[in-house]
Amino acid sequence: MGTRFARGLRLAVLAGVALLVVGCATGQLDATKPIGKEAQDIDGLMRLSGWMAVGVGIFVAAAVVVIIVKFRAKPTDDPDDLPPQIHGNRKAEITWTLIPTALLVFLTIITLPTVFALAREGDGRTIKVEGQQWWWQFSYDVNEDGDFDDAADIVTANDLVIPVGEEVNLEIHSNDVIHSFWIPQLNGKRDAVPGRVHHWRISSTEPGIFYGECVEFCGLSHANMQMRAIVLEEADFERWLEGQQAGRAAAAEPLAEDSAEAAGASLFETHCISCHVVDGVYESAAGGNANLLAGIAPNLTNLMSRTAFAGALYETYVQDADREYVRGPDGKLIVNIAGLREWVRNAPDLKPARADNLQGMLDFSEVLTDQDLDNLMAYLRTLGNEPVLPR
Ligand code: HEC
Ligand SMILES: [Cu+2]
């Protein structure tokens, strides 16, 4: 008995530790340290209702103990002699109906203002968010004409870049199934539903990188559908916007003849533009075709200005064990070229996808040679400058 109990206990402890470790493994989603105003409001409510639940839990547990001790059968009791039965006792019934009702009404009253406040439109810019299997696209209405599709507008993926302190409005869409957008430290969850537009707000009181995930099961690579908010000081944000425009202009510049970049561009034109857009160079004339293949794919105009690729599953630049960016002797970030190359060679191997079912990127391992891949990498590296990082 003793050993069996000890074994059971050891197993339970092990299982607990395993759960804890698994729970911490991704470690980037943290709803307990809210940084955005919206997340702080939600956190306040969570804590209050949590403590109320703890109070109720302690009260019930204590009452159970008191009743067990007080009304336990004593050896002197006559087993046929039952204590007074109170089934249907009106006073007791009313009491234990009223108390929970009062608690729930109280919770409703304090929650409703936050629910409405979260739905309110903020006074900052609006960014269009599109979820699709299995990555997020963000569009910026640069000339503020209410349309996200003209030549001036910026379309990016994975990194939602916003200025610190601004109440940014999100216009959330889905291009296929239901997804849900959540960056826990900055905001609550909001579903992305096909055929509908959901409005939501996001803001941060500090610059930084905040991690998020799709939180509505959406198929094969749901767990790999991540995103991050890059929150920048106002001046850095302006620098980022200018950088995006500069990246677009640079992408349209001719490449040096006979260079690896030019060879890469020609491979890109053969294999990639049926899905990918490079603004002003490979436009969505091919995009119509893309819909036949895999829905839309990330806009690659400023690929190198993003901190992550493939639904923020992989880092575009090398980091050390503490997730600090490593810089080369020239002071520049070091491109995770091995990762990017492997992605282009065989994407479904790095992130489960079903390109045959219009979901995700193709496997090019049988199509592209090592030389092709090197040339493609040379070309991709010309697309955009390095990211503007939070200070
Ligand atoms: C069938 C459509 C399709 C073709 C063809 C295609 N891709 Fe992709 N590509 C995608 C999709 C979809 C994604 C997003 C996948 C994800 O994150 O799950 C993607 C992602 C990428 C990314 C990461 C971008 C980011 O910001 O996350 C790069 C880089 C890339 N593709 C390069 C290429 C290159 C180079 C080629 C040509 C050799 C190519 N792709 C051909 C559909 C395609
Ligand atoms: Cu999703």
PDB file of N, CA and C in Angstrom, residues 26 28-29 127 129 135-138 140 156-162 170 181-186 202 204 208-214 224-232 240 305-319 323-325 333 336 387-390:
ATOM      1  N   THR A  26       6.622  26.991 -25.135  1.00  0.00           N
ATOM      2  CA  THR A  26       6.481  28.072 -26.099  1.00  0.00           C
ATOM      3  C   THR A  26       6.758  29.409 -25.411  1.00  0.00           C
ATOM      4  N   GLN A  28       6.138  32.202 -24.923  1.00  0.00           N
ATOM      5  CA  GLN A  28       6.085  33.555 -25.444  1.00  0.00           C
ATOM      6  C   GLN A  28       4.704  34.168 -25.281  1.00  0.00           C
ATOM      7  N   LEU A  29       3.721  33.311 -25.075  1.00  0.00           N
ATOM      8  CA  LEU A  29       2.361  33.820 -24.915  1.00  0.00           C
ATOM      9  C   LEU A  29       2.141  34.004 -23.435  1.00  0.00           C
ATOM     10  N   ILE A 127      -5.652  49.239 -39.334  1.00  0.00           N
ATOM     11  CA  ILE A 127      -4.844  48.259 -40.069  1.00  0.00           C
ATOM     12  C   ILE A 127      -5.746  47.074 -40.400  1.00  0.00           C
ATOM     13  N   VAL A 129      -6.379  43.285 -41.079  1.00  0.00           N
ATOM     14  CA  VAL A 129      -5.765  42.013 -40.683  1.00  0.00           C
ATOM     15  C   VAL A 129      -6.502  40.907 -41.432  1.00  0.00           C
ATOM     16  N   TRP A 135      -1.240  31.818 -41.917  1.00  0.00           N
ATOM     17  CA  TRP A 135      -0.429  33.002 -41.649  1.00  0.00           C
ATOM     18  C   TRP A 135      -1.322  34.222 -41.670  1.00  0.00           C
ATOM     19  N   TRP A 136      -0.808  35.329 -41.120  1.00  0.00           N
ATOM     20  CA  TRP A 136      -1.592  36.567 -41.027  1.00  0.00           C
ATOM     21  C   TRP A 136      -0.998  37.634 -41.949  1.00  0.00           C
ATOM     22  N   GLN A 137      -1.869  38.339 -42.658  1.00  0.00           N
ATOM     23  CA  GLN A 137      -1.433  39.459 -43.500  1.00  0.00           C
ATOM     24  C   GLN A 137      -1.917  40.778 -42.889  1.00  0.00           C
ATOM     25  N   PHE A 138      -1.070  41.801 -42.938  1.00  0.00           N
ATOM     26  CA  PHE A 138      -1.433  43.117 -42.406  1.00  0.00           C
ATOM     27  C   PHE A 138      -1.302  44.163 -43.512  1.00  0.00           C
ATOM     28  N   TYR A 140      -1.631  48.347 -44.529  1.00  0.00           N
ATOM     29  CA  TYR A 140      -1.630  49.709 -43.998  1.00  0.00           C
ATOM     30  C   TYR A 140      -2.147  50.658 -45.057  1.00  0.00           C
ATOM     31  N   THR A 156       2.001  43.547 -45.656  1.00  0.00           N
ATOM     32  CA  THR A 156       3.069  42.759 -45.058  1.00  0.00           C
ATOM     33  C   THR A 156       2.479  41.534 -44.355  1.00  0.00           C
ATOM     34  N   ALA A 157       3.327  40.747 -43.726  1.00  0.00           N
ATOM     35  CA  ALA A 157       2.859  39.521 -43.077  1.00  0.00           C
ATOM     36  C   ALA A 157       3.633  39.299 -41.786  1.00  0.00           C
ATOM     37  N   ASN A 158       3.069  38.524 -40.934  1.00  0.00           N
ATOM     38  CA  ASN A 158       3.708  38.045 -39.684  1.00  0.00           C
ATOM     39  C   ASN A 158       3.942  39.115 -38.625  1.00  0.00           C
ATOM     40  N   ASP A 159       4.604  40.215 -38.991  1.00  0.00           N
ATOM     41  CA  ASP A 159       4.916  41.290 -38.047  1.00  0.00           C
ATOM     42  C   ASP A 159       3.866  42.401 -38.160  1.00  0.00           C
ATOM     43  N   LEU A 160       3.121  42.628 -37.089  1.00  0.00           N
ATOM     44  CA  LEU A 160       2.207  43.773 -37.043  1.00  0.00           C
ATOM     45  C   LEU A 160       2.981  44.918 -36.397  1.00  0.00           C
ATOM     46  N   VAL A 161       3.415  45.869 -37.221  1.00  0.00           N
ATOM     47  CA  VAL A 161       4.244  46.966 -36.700  1.00  0.00           C
ATOM     48  C   VAL A 161       3.333  48.132 -36.316  1.00  0.00           C
ATOM     49  N   ILE A 162       3.402  48.565 -35.047  1.00  0.00           N
ATOM     50  CA  ILE A 162       2.552  49.683 -34.602  1.00  0.00           C
ATOM     51  C   ILE A 162       3.361  50.654 -33.746  1.00  0.00           C
ATOM     52  N   LEU A 170      -8.085  47.528 -35.572  1.00  0.00           N
ATOM     53  CA  LEU A 170      -7.860  46.393 -36.455  1.00  0.00           C
ATOM     54  C   LEU A 170      -9.180  46.061 -37.144  1.00  0.00           C
ATOM     55  N   PHE A 181      -7.568  36.086 -33.664  1.00  0.00           N
ATOM     56  CA  PHE A 181      -6.363  36.898 -33.517  1.00  0.00           C
ATOM     57  C   PHE A 181      -6.146  37.224 -32.048  1.00  0.00           C
ATOM     58  N   TRP A 182      -4.966  36.899 -31.521  1.00  0.00           N
ATOM     59  CA  TRP A 182      -4.720  37.169 -30.099  1.00  0.00           C
ATOM     60  C   TRP A 182      -3.249  37.444 -29.848  1.00  0.00           C
ATOM     61  N   ILE A 183      -2.954  38.629 -29.344  1.00  0.00           N
ATOM     62  CA  ILE A 183      -1.616  38.939 -28.852  1.00  0.00           C
ATOM     63  C   ILE A 183      -1.809  39.235 -27.362  1.00  0.00           C
ATOM     64  N   PRO A 184      -1.644  38.207 -26.512  1.00  0.00           N
ATOM     65  CA  PRO A 184      -2.136  38.260 -25.134  1.00  0.00           C
ATOM     66  C   PRO A 184      -1.693  39.476 -24.331  1.00  0.00           C
ATOM     67  N   GLN A 185      -0.461  39.936 -24.510  1.00  0.00           N
ATOM     68  CA  GLN A 185      -0.016  41.050 -23.682  1.00  0.00           C
ATOM     69  C   GLN A 185      -0.638  42.379 -24.123  1.00  0.00           C
ATOM     70  N   LEU A 186      -1.193  42.403 -25.339  1.00  0.00           N
ATOM     71  CA  LEU A 186      -1.724  43.666 -25.850  1.00  0.00           C
ATOM     72  C   LEU A 186      -3.236  43.701 -25.960  1.00  0.00           C
ATOM     73  N   ILE A 202      -6.038  47.616 -30.559  1.00  0.00           N
ATOM     74  CA  ILE A 202      -4.817  47.086 -29.959  1.00  0.00           C
ATOM     75  C   ILE A 202      -3.911  48.267 -29.640  1.00  0.00           C
ATOM     76  N   SER A 204      -0.134  49.476 -27.116  1.00  0.00           N
ATOM     77  CA  SER A 204       0.899  49.084 -26.165  1.00  0.00           C
ATOM     78  C   SER A 204       1.438  50.339 -25.492  1.00  0.00           C
ATOM     79  N   GLY A 208       8.421  47.173 -27.865  1.00  0.00           N
ATOM     80  CA  GLY A 208       8.832  45.793 -27.603  1.00  0.00           C
ATOM     81  C   GLY A 208       8.289  44.868 -28.668  1.00  0.00           C
ATOM     82  N   ILE A 209       8.622  43.581 -28.542  1.00  0.00           N
ATOM     83  CA  ILE A 209       8.086  42.565 -29.445  1.00  0.00           C
ATOM     84  C   ILE A 209       7.145  41.694 -28.621  1.00  0.00           C
ATOM     85  N   PHE A 210       5.910  41.585 -29.056  1.00  0.00           N
ATOM     86  CA  PHE A 210       4.908  40.829 -28.305  1.00  0.00           C
ATOM     87  C   PHE A 210       4.355  39.724 -29.198  1.00  0.00           C
ATOM     88  N   TYR A 211       4.331  38.508 -28.651  1.00  0.00           N
ATOM     89  CA  TYR A 211       4.018  37.343 -29.473  1.00  0.00           C
ATOM     90  C   TYR A 211       2.548  36.977 -29.407  1.00  0.00           C
ATOM     91  N   GLY A 212       2.054  36.445 -30.532  1.00  0.00           N
ATOM     92  CA  GLY A 212       0.652  36.041 -30.593  1.00  0.00           C
ATOM     93  C   GLY A 212       0.478  34.769 -31.404  1.00  0.00           C
ATOM     94  N   GLU A 213      -0.733  34.265 -31.405  1.00  0.00           N
ATOM     95  CA  GLU A 213      -1.061  32.977 -32.025  1.00  0.00           C
ATOM     96  C   GLU A 213      -2.477  33.050 -32.558  1.00  0.00           C
ATOM     97  N   CYS A 214      -2.746  32.250 -33.586  1.00  0.00           N
ATOM     98  CA  CYS A 214      -4.137  32.020 -33.950  1.00  0.00           C
ATOM     99  C   CYS A 214      -4.722  31.136 -32.855  1.00  0.00           C
ATOM    100  N   ASN A 224       0.955  26.494 -35.911  1.00  0.00           N
ATOM    101  CA  ASN A 224       2.085  27.195 -36.529  1.00  0.00           C
ATOM    102  C   ASN A 224       1.656  28.518 -37.143  1.00  0.00           C
ATOM    103  N   MET A 225       0.484  28.967 -36.783  1.00  0.00           N
ATOM    104  CA  MET A 225      -0.024  30.215 -37.338  1.00  0.00           C
ATOM    105  C   MET A 225       0.163  31.309 -36.292  1.00  0.00           C
ATOM    106  N   GLN A 226       1.389  31.810 -36.241  1.00  0.00           N
ATOM    107  CA  GLN A 226       1.710  32.785 -35.209  1.00  0.00           C
ATOM    108  C   GLN A 226       1.867  34.173 -35.814  1.00  0.00           C
ATOM    109  N   MET A 227       2.005  35.158 -34.954  1.00  0.00           N
ATOM    110  CA  MET A 227       2.269  36.531 -35.409  1.00  0.00           C
ATOM    111  C   MET A 227       2.905  37.263 -34.248  1.00  0.00           C
ATOM    112  N   ARG A 228       3.402  38.454 -34.503  1.00  0.00           N
ATOM    113  CA  ARG A 228       3.971  39.234 -33.420  1.00  0.00           C
ATOM    114  C   ARG A 228       3.697  40.714 -33.664  1.00  0.00           C
ATOM    115  N   ALA A 229       3.546  41.452 -32.574  1.00  0.00           N
ATOM    116  CA  ALA A 229       3.417  42.901 -32.702  1.00  0.00           C
ATOM    117  C   ALA A 229       4.786  43.485 -32.427  1.00  0.00           C
ATOM    118  N   ILE A 230       5.262  44.311 -33.365  1.00  0.00           N
ATOM    119  CA  ILE A 230       6.520  45.022 -33.171  1.00  0.00           C
ATOM    120  C   ILE A 230       6.111  46.449 -32.820  1.00  0.00           C
ATOM    121  N   VAL A 231       6.291  46.817 -31.563  1.00  0.00           N
ATOM    122  CA  VAL A 231       5.845  48.142 -31.119  1.00  0.00           C
ATOM    123  C   VAL A 231       7.044  49.078 -31.080  1.00  0.00           C
ATOM    124  N   LEU A 232       6.945  50.167 -31.867  1.00  0.00           N
ATOM    125  CA  LEU A 232       8.078  51.086 -32.031  1.00  0.00           C
ATOM    126  C   LEU A 232       7.753  52.478 -31.500  1.00  0.00           C
ATOM    127  N   TRP A 240      10.128  53.116 -40.136  1.00  0.00           N
ATOM    128  CA  TRP A 240       9.693  51.831 -40.700  1.00  0.00           C
ATOM    129  C   TRP A 240       8.824  52.059 -41.935  1.00  0.00           C
ATOM    130  N   SER A 305      12.525  42.915 -44.229  1.00  0.00           N
ATOM    131  CA  SER A 305      12.233  43.863 -43.149  1.00  0.00           C
ATOM    132  C   SER A 305      11.372  43.220 -42.069  1.00  0.00           C
ATOM    133  N   ARG A 306      11.059  41.939 -42.241  1.00  0.00           N
ATOM    134  CA  ARG A 306      10.243  41.256 -41.229  1.00  0.00           C
ATOM    135  C   ARG A 306      11.145  40.416 -40.328  1.00  0.00           C
ATOM    136  N   THR A 307      10.775  40.357 -39.042  1.00  0.00           N
ATOM    137  CA  THR A 307      11.620  39.605 -38.110  1.00  0.00           C
ATOM    138  C   THR A 307      11.395  38.108 -38.249  1.00  0.00           C
ATOM    139  N   ALA A 308      10.286  37.725 -38.893  1.00  0.00           N
ATOM    140  CA  ALA A 308       9.954  36.297 -38.926  1.00  0.00           C
ATOM    141  C   ALA A 308       9.319  35.935 -40.251  1.00  0.00           C
ATOM    142  N   PHE A 309       9.348  34.657 -40.589  1.00  0.00           N
ATOM    143  CA  PHE A 309       8.655  34.205 -41.800  1.00  0.00           C
ATOM    144  C   PHE A 309       7.860  32.940 -41.510  1.00  0.00           C
ATOM    145  N   ALA A 310       7.039  32.558 -42.488  1.00  0.00           N
ATOM    146  CA  ALA A 310       6.202  31.354 -42.378  1.00  0.00           C
ATOM    147  C   ALA A 310       5.267  31.409 -41.171  1.00  0.00           C
ATOM    148  N   GLY A 311       4.431  32.433 -41.130  1.00  0.00           N
ATOM    149  CA  GLY A 311       3.507  32.550 -40.007  1.00  0.00           C
ATOM    150  C   GLY A 311       4.261  32.747 -38.712  1.00  0.00           C
ATOM    151  N   ALA A 312       5.349  33.528 -38.765  1.00  0.00           N
ATOM    152  CA  ALA A 312       6.188  33.840 -37.597  1.00  0.00           C
ATOM    153  C   ALA A 312       6.679  32.594 -36.876  1.00  0.00           C
ATOM    154  N   LEU A 313       6.780  31.495 -37.625  1.00  0.00           N
ATOM    155  CA  LEU A 313       7.260  30.256 -37.027  1.00  0.00           C
ATOM    156  C   LEU A 313       8.784  30.259 -36.975  1.00  0.00           C
ATOM    157  N   TYR A 314       9.413  30.922 -37.946  1.00  0.00           N
ATOM    158  CA  TYR A 314      10.877  30.958 -38.018  1.00  0.00           C
ATOM    159  C   TYR A 314      11.392  32.385 -38.010  1.00  0.00           C
ATOM    160  N   GLU A 315      12.562  32.557 -37.403  1.00  0.00           N
ATOM    161  CA  GLU A 315      13.186  33.874 -37.325  1.00  0.00           C
ATOM    162  C   GLU A 315      13.901  34.177 -38.641  1.00  0.00           C
ATOM    163  N   THR A 316      13.751  35.391 -39.128  1.00  0.00           N
ATOM    164  CA  THR A 316      14.460  35.789 -40.344  1.00  0.00           C
ATOM    165  C   THR A 316      15.925  36.100 -40.022  1.00  0.00           C
ATOM    166  N   TYR A 317      16.195  36.496 -38.771  1.00  0.00           N
ATOM    167  CA  TYR A 317      17.564  36.858 -38.382  1.00  0.00           C
ATOM    168  C   TYR A 317      18.023  36.020 -37.190  1.00  0.00           C
ATOM    169  N   VAL A 318      19.304  35.795 -37.130  1.00  0.00           N
ATOM    170  CA  VAL A 318      19.878  34.913 -36.110  1.00  0.00           C
ATOM    171  C   VAL A 318      19.772  35.555 -34.720  1.00  0.00           C
ATOM    172  N   GLN A 319      19.372  34.726 -33.752  1.00  0.00           N
ATOM    173  CA  GLN A 319      19.283  35.178 -32.359  1.00  0.00           C
ATOM    174  C   GLN A 319      20.120  34.260 -31.473  1.00  0.00           C
ATOM    175  N   ARG A 323      17.272  35.030 -27.097  1.00  0.00           N
ATOM    176  CA  ARG A 323      16.459  35.671 -28.128  1.00  0.00           C
ATOM    177  C   ARG A 323      16.906  37.103 -28.417  1.00  0.00           C
ATOM    178  N   GLU A 324      18.173  37.388 -28.139  1.00  0.00           N
ATOM    179  CA  GLU A 324      18.724  38.693 -28.526  1.00  0.00           C
ATOM    180  C   GLU A 324      19.275  38.540 -29.937  1.00  0.00           C
ATOM    181  N   TYR A 325      19.111  39.593 -30.751  1.00  0.00           N
ATOM    182  CA  TYR A 325      19.631  39.515 -32.111  1.00  0.00           C
ATOM    183  C   TYR A 325      21.149  39.599 -32.108  1.00  0.00           C
ATOM    184  N   LEU A 333      22.336  42.878 -38.801  1.00  0.00           N
ATOM    185  CA  LEU A 333      21.748  41.619 -38.352  1.00  0.00           C
ATOM    186  C   LEU A 333      22.200  40.508 -39.302  1.00  0.00           C
ATOM    187  N   ASN A 336      19.118  34.567 -41.282  1.00  0.00           N
ATOM    188  CA  ASN A 336      19.005  33.117 -41.071  1.00  0.00           C
ATOM    189  C   ASN A 336      18.865  32.479 -42.448  1.00  0.00           C
ATOM    190  N   PRO A 387      14.907  44.826 -40.412  1.00  0.00           N
ATOM    191  CA  PRO A 387      13.775  45.357 -39.653  1.00  0.00           C
ATOM    192  C   PRO A 387      14.172  46.505 -38.739  1.00  0.00           C
ATOM    193  N   VAL A 388      13.222  47.393 -38.456  1.00  0.00           N
ATOM    194  CA  VAL A 388      13.422  48.397 -37.421  1.00  0.00           C
ATOM    195  C   VAL A 388      13.023  47.710 -36.110  1.00  0.00           C
ATOM    196  N   LEU A 389      13.961  47.615 -35.175  1.00  0.00           N
ATOM    197  CA  LEU A 389      13.679  46.901 -33.931  1.00  0.00           C
ATOM    198  C   LEU A 389      13.366  47.889 -32.808  1.00  0.00           C
ATOM    199  N   PRO A 390      12.526  47.449 -31.871  1.00  0.00           N
ATOM    200  CA  PRO A 390      12.214  48.325 -30.729  1.00  0.00           C
ATOM    201  C   PRO A 390      13.467  48.583 -29.911  1.00  0.00           C
TER     202      PRO A 390
END
